Coordinates of C-alpha atoms and ligand atoms in Angstrom, one line a residue:
X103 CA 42.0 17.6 -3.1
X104 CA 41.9 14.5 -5.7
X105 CA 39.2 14.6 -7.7
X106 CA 36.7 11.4 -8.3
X107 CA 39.2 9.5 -10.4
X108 CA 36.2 7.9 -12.1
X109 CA 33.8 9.0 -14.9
X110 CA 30.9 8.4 -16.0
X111 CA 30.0 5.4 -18.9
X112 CA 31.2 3.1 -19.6
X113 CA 31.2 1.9 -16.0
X114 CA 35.0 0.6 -15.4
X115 CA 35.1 -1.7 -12.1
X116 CA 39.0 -1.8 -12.0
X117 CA 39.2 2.0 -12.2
X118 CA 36.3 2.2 -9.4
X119 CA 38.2 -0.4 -7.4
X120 CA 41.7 1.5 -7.7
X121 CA 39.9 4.6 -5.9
X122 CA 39.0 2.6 -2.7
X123 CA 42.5 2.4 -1.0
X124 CA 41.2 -0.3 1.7
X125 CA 40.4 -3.0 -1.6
X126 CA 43.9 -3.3 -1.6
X127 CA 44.6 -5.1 1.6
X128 CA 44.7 -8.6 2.7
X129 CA 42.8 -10.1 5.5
X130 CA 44.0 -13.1 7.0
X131 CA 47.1 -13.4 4.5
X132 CA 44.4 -13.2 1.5
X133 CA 43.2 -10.6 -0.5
X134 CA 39.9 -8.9 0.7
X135 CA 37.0 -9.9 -0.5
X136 CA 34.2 -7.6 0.7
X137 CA 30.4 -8.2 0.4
X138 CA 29.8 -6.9 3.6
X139 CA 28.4 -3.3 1.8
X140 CA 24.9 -3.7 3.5
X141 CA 26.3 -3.2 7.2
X142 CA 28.8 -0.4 5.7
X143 CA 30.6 0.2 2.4
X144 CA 34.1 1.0 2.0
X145 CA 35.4 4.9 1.1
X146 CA 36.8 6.0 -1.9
X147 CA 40.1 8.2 -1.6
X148 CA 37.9 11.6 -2.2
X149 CA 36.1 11.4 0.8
X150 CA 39.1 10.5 2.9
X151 CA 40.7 13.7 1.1
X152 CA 37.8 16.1 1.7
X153 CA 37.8 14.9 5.3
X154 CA 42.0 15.4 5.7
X155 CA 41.3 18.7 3.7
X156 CA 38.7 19.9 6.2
X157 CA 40.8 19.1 9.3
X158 CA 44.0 20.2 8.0
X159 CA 43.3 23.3 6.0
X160 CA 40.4 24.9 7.3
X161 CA 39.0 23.4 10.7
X162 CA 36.6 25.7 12.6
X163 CA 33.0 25.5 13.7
X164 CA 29.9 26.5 11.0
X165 CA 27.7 29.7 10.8
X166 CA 29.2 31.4 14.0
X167 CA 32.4 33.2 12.7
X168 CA 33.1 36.0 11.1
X169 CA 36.8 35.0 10.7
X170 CA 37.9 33.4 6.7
X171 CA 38.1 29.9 8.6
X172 CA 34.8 29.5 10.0
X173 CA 33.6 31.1 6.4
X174 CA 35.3 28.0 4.3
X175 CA 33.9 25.7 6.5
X176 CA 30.4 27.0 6.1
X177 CA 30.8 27.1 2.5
X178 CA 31.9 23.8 2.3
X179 CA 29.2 22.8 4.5
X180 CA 26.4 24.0 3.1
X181 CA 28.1 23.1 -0.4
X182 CA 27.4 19.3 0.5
X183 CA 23.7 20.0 1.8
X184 CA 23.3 21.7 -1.7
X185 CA 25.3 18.3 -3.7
X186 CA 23.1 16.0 -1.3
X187 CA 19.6 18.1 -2.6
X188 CA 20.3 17.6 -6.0
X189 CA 21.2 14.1 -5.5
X190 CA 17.6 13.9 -3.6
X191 CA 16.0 15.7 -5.9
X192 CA 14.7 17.8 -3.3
X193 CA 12.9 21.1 -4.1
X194 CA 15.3 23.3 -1.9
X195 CA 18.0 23.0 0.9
X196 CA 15.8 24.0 3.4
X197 CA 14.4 20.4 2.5
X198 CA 17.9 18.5 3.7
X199 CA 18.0 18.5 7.5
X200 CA 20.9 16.6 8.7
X201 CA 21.4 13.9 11.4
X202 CA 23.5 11.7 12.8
X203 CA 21.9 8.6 10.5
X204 CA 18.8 7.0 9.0
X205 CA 18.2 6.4 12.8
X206 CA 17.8 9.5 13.7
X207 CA 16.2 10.3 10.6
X208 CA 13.5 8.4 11.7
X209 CA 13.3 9.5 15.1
X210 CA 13.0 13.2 14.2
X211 CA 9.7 12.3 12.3
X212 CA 8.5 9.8 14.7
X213 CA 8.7 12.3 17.6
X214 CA 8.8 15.9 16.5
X215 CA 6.1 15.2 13.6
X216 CA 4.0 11.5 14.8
X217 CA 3.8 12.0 18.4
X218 CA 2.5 15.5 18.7
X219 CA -1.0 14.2 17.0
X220 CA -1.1 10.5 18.0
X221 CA -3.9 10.0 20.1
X222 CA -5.3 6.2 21.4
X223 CA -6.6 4.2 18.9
X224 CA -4.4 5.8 16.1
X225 CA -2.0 4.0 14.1
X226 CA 1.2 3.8 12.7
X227 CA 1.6 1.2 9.6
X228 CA 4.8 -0.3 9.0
X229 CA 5.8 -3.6 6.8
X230 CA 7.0 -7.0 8.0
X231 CA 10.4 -6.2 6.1
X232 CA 11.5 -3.2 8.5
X233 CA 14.7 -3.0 10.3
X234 CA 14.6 -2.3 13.8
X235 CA 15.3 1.5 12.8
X236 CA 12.0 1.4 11.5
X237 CA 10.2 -0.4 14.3
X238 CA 11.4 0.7 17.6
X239 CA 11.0 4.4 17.2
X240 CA 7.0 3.9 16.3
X241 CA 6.9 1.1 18.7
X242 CA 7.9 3.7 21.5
X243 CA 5.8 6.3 20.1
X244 CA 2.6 4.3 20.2
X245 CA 3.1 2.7 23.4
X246 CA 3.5 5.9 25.3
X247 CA 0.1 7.0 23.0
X248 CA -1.8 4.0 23.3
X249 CA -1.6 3.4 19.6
X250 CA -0.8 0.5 17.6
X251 CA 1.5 -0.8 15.4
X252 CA 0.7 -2.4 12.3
X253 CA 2.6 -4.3 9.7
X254 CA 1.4 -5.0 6.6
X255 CA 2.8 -8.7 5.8
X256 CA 5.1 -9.9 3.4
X257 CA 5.0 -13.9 1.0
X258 CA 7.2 -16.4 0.9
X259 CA 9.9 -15.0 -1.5
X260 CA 10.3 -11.9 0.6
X261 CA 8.0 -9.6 -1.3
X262 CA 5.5 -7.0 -0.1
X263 CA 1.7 -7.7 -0.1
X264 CA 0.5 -4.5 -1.4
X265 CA -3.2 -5.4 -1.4
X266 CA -3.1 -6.1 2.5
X267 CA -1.2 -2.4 2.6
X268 CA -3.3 -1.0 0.8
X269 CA -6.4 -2.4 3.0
X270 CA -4.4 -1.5 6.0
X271 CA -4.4 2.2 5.4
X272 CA -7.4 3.5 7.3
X273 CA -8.9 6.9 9.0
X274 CA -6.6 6.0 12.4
X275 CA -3.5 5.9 10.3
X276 CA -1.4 8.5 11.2
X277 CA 1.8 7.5 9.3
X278 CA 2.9 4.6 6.6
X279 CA 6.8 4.0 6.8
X280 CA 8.4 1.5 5.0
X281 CA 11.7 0.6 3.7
X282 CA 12.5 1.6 -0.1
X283 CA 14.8 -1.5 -0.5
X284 CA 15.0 -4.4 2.6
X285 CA 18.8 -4.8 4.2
X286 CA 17.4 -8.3 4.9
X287 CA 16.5 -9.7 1.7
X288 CA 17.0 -7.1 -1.3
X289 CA 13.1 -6.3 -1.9
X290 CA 12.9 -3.3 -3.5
X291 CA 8.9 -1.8 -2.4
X292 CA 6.9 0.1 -4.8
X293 CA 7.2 3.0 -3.3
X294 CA 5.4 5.2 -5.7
X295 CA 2.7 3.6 -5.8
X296 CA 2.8 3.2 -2.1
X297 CA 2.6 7.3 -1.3
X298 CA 0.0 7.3 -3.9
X299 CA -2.0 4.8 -2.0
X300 CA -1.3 6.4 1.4
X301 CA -1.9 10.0 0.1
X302 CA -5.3 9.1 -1.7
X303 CA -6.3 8.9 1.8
X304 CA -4.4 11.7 3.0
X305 CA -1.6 9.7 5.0
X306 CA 1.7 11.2 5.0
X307 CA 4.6 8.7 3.8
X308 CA 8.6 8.3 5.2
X309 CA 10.5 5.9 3.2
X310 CA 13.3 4.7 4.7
X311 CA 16.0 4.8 1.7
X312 CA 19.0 3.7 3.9
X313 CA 19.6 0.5 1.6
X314 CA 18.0 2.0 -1.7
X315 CA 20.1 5.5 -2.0
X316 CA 23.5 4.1 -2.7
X317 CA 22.1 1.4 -5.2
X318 CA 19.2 3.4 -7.7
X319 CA 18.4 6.9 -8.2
X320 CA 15.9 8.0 -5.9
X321 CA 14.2 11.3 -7.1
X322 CA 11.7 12.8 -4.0
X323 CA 9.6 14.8 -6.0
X324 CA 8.9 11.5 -8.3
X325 CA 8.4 9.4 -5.4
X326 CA 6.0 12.4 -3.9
X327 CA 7.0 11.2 -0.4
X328 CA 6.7 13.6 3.1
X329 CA 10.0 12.0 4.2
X330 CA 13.2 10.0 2.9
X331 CA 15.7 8.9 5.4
X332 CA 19.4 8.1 4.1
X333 CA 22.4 7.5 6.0
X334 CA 25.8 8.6 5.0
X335 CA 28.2 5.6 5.5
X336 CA 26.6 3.2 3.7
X337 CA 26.5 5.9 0.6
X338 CA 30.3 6.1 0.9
X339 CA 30.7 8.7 3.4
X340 CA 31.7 8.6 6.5
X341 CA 29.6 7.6 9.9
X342 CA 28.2 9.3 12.2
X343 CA 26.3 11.7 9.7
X344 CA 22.8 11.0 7.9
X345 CA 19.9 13.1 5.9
X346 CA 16.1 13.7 6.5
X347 CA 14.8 14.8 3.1
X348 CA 11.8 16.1 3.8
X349 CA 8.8 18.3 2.4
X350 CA 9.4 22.0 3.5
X351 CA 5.8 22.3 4.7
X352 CA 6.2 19.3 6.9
X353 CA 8.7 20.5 9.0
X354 CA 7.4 23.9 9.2
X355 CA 4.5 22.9 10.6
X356 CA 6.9 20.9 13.1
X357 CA 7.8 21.5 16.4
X358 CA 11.8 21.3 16.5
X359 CA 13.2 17.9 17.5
X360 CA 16.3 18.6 20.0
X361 CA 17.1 21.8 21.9
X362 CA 20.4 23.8 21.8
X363 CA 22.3 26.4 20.0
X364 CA 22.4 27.0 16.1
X365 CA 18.0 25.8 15.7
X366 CA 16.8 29.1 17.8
X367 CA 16.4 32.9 16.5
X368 CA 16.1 34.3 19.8
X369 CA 16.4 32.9 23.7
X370 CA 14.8 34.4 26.8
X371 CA 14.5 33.0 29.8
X372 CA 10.9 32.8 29.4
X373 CA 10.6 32.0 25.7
X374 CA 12.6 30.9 22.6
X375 CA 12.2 30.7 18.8
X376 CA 13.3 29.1 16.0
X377 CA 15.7 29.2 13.5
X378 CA 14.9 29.1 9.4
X379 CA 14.5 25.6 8.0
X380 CA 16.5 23.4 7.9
X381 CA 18.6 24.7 11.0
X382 CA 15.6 24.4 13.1
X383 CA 16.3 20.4 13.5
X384 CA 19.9 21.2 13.4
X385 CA 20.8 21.7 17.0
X386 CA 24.6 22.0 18.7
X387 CA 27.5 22.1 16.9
X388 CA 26.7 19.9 13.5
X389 CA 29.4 16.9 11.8
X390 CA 30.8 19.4 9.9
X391 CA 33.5 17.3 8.8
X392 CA 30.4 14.7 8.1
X393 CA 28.6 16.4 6.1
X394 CA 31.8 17.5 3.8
X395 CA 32.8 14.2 3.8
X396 CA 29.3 13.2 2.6
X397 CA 29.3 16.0 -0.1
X398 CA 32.5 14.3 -1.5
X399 CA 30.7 10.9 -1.5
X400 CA 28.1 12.3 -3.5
X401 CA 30.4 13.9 -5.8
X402 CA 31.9 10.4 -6.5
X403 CA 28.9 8.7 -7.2
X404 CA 27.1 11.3 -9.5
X405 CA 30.9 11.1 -11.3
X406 CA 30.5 6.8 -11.6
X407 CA 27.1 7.4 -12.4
X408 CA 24.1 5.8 -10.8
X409 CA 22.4 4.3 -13.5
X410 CA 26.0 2.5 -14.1
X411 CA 25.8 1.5 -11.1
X412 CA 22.3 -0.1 -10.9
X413 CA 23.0 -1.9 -14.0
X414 CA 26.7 -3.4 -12.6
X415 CA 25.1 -4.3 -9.5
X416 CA 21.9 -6.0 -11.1
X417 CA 24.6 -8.0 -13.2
X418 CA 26.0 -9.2 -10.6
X419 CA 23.0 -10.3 -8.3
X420 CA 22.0 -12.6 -11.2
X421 CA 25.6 -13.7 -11.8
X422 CA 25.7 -14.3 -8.1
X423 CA 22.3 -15.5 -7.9
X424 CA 22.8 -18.3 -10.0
X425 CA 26.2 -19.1 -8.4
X426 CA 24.1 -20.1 -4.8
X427 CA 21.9 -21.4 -6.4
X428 CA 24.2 -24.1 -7.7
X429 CA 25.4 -24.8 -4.4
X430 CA 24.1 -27.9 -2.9
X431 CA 22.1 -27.2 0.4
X432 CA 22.7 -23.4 -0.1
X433 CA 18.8 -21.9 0.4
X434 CA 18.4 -17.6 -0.7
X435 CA 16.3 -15.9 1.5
X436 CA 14.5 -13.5 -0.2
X437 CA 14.0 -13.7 -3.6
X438 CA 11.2 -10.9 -4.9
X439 CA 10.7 -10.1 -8.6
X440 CA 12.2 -7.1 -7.7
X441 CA 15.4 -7.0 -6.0
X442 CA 18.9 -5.4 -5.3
X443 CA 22.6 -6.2 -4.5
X444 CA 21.5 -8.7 -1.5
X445 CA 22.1 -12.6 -1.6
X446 CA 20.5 -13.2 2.2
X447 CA 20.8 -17.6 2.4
X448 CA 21.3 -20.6 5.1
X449 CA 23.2 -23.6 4.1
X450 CA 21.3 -26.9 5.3
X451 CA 22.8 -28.0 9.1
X452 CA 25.4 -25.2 9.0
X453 CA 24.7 -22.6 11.4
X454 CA 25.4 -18.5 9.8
X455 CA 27.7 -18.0 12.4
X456 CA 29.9 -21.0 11.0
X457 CA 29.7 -19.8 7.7
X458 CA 30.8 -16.3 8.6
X459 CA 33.8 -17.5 10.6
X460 CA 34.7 -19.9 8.2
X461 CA 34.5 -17.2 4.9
X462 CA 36.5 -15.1 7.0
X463 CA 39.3 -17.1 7.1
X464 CA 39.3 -16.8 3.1
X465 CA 39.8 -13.3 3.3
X466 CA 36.0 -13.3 2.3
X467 CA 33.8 -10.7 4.4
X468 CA 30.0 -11.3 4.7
X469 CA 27.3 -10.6 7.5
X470 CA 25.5 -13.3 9.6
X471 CA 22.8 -12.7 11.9
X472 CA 19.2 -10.9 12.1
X473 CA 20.5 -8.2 10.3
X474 CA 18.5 -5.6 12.9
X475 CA 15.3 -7.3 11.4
X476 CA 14.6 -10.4 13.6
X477 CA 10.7 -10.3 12.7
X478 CA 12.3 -11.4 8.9
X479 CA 14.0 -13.9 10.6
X480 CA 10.7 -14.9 12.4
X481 CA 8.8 -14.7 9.0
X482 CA 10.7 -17.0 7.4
X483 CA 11.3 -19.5 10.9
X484 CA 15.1 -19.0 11.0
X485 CA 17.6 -17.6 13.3
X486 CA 19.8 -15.8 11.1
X487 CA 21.2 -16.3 8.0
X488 CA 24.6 -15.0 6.2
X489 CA 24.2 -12.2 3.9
X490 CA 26.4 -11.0 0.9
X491 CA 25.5 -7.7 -0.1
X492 CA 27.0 -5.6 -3.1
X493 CA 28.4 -2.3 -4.1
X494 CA 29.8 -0.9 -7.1
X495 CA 33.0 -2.2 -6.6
X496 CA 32.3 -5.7 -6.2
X497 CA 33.1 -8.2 -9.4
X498 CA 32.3 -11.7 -10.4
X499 CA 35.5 -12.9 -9.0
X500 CA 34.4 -11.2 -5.4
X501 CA 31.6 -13.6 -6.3
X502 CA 33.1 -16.5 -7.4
X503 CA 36.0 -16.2 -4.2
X504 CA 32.4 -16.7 -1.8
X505 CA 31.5 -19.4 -3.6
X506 CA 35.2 -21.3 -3.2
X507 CA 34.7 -19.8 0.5
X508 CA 31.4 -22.1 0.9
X509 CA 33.0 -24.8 -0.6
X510 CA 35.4 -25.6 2.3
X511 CA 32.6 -24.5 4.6
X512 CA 30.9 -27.9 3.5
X513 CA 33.7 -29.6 3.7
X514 CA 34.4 -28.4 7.5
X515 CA 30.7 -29.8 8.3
X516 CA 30.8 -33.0 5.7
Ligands
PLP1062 C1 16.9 -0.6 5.8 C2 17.7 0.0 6.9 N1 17.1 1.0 7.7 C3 17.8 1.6 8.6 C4 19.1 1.3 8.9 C5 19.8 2.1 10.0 O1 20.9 2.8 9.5 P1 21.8 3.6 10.6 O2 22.3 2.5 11.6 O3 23.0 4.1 9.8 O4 21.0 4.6 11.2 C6 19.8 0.4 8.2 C7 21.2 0.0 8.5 O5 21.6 -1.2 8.3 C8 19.1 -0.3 7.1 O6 19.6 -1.2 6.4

């Protein structure tokens, strides 16, 4: 397997481009430019090499064999839950439960943990910057409940009103989940202070770190949160596998989530128990090749280093920043004090969908639409708008080839 070409300081974009083998191919006769990182982010050449390696040299299915095969996959299974707790910060393994994504993540605490104690006239708090991720599930919950949905409300430039959160938080409220950073607008939330809040009144906390893991450390035990949902494609791994961090006494007080081999100790007809923590919420055969996959994702980023990171990133939303900025009839959407690796923004009479199409023709990649957070859109009294998000690889040039990009989208519309 090819070890994570890159090392740590001083943080070397060319080198961290050469290890993404898809940066090197045109779109549309032109070189790719992608700032699409919020939807997905590209893979670096170790993760596709632990996922070859797993197929090719030592495929079998996880904690059932006694044969060497199923032993190396377990090892290197449970050697990425053990890479993906110390990137967490989690206090043990038995805190890393995994899942399919940051959806499910959510839905394993909304109905194995929520649910069970949500009675009418309970409540569920939530803020106006939530993807749908973070909506639907608690929105399903309550309505089968008879609870309610709040959201605690958001100003003009995207960022959280803590005082109205903070006022929110009552005896009915069973849960606060919120988004560490927004995939709409970039607003990174205080979360800290937000479990502090919540906990001071003895409300459990899930933050929903889909957009935040890949672009700051995130340390659980700092953050003092019950739950911290991640999804693995979007921190260079592969789809279709995702982490619930959560506090060991949480989910042993939990019923399990989904039924099926691998979470029981026994099975009788007329009973069943569970398995240890976290296999409990592990049911059926797991994404072994997933997880492994994920593990080498980690590996990759603890190697570039995630302060580098942060910092290359915040360089460039400024750089980038100012760069919209200076277009005439370009508008950002969402522009908080605090802030990552998003550039959200309309163009005056252009609709996203224009800009998108024409971009792409540049070879340039960016997102237009709700983003899966259409109350955003309501928020702000737009339909969409076209997104450029970052990732480490990403350069002033990447920048600078959106800005061109725009250019002949005005003149298309002029
Ligand atoms: C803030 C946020 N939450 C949740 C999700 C859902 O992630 P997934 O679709 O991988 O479950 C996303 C994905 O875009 C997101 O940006």
């Amino acid at each position: 397997m090819t070890p994570p070409a890159a090392t740590s300081a001083p943080f070397d974009v060319a080198r961290v481009r050469a290890d993404f083998p898809i940066l090197r191919r045109k779109v549309r006769g032109k070189p790719l430019v992608y700032l699409d990182n919020a939807a997905t982010t590209q893979k670096p050449q170790a993760v596709l090499d632990a996922l070859t390696h797993y197929y090719t040299d030592i495929n079998a299915n996880v904690h059932r064999g006694v044969h060497e095969l199923s032993g190396l996959a377990t090892d290197a299974y449970e050697g990425a839950r053990e890479k993906i707790r110390a990137f967490f910060n989690a206090r043990s393994v038995q805190e890393i439960v995994y899942t399919r994504n940051a959806t499910e993540s959510i839905n394993l605490v909304a109905y194995a943990f929520v649910r069970p104690a949500l009675a009418a006239g309970d409540e569920v708090l939530i803020t106006a910057m939530e993807h749908h991720s973070n909506i639907v599930p608690w929105q399903l919950v309550c309505e089968e409940r008879g609870a309610r949905l709040r959201v605690a409300p958001i100003d003009d430039r995207g960022a959280l009103i803590l005082d109205e959160l903070d006022r929110l938080i009552g005896p009915q409220t069973k849960i606060v989940s919120v988004a560490h950073m927004s995939n709409a607008l970039g607003t990174i939330n205080p979360v800290a202070e937000i479990v502090a809040m919540a906990h001071a009144r003895g409300v459990p906390v899930l933050i929903d770190g889909s957009q935040a893991a890949y672009h700051m450390p995130v340390d659980v035990q700092a953050l003092g949160c019950d739950f911290y949902a991640a999804t693995g494609h979007k921190l260079y791994g592969p789809t279709g596998i995702g982490v619930l961090v959560a506090r060991a006494e949480r989910l042993e007080a939990m019923p399990p989530f989904l039924g099926g081999g691998d979470m029981i100790r026994s099975v009788t007809f007329e009973r069943s128990t569970w398995n240890d923590l976290p296999y409990k919420f592990e049911a059926g055969t797991p994404n072994i090749a997933g997880a492994i996959g994920l593990g080498a994702a980690i590996d990759y980023i603890q190697a570039v280093g995630r302060d580098a990171i942060a910092a290359h990133e915040q360089e460039l939303l400024r750089y980038g920043t100012g760069l919209l900025e200076s277009i005439p009839g370009v508008r950002l959407i969402g522009t908080a004090p605090v802030k990552s690796s998003i550039l959200s923004f309309v163009m005056e009479g252009i609709h996203p969908h224009d800009i998108g199409t024409i971009v792409d023709r540049e070879g340039v990649a960016v997102r237009t639409g709700h983003h899966c957070a259409q109350p955003v859109m309501d928020r702000f009294g737009i339909p969409a708008t076209a997104r450029a998000s970052l990732a480490m690889y990403n350069t002033r040039e990447d920048l600078d080839a959106l800005a061109r990009a725009l250019g002949k989208v005005r003149e298309v519309f002029s």
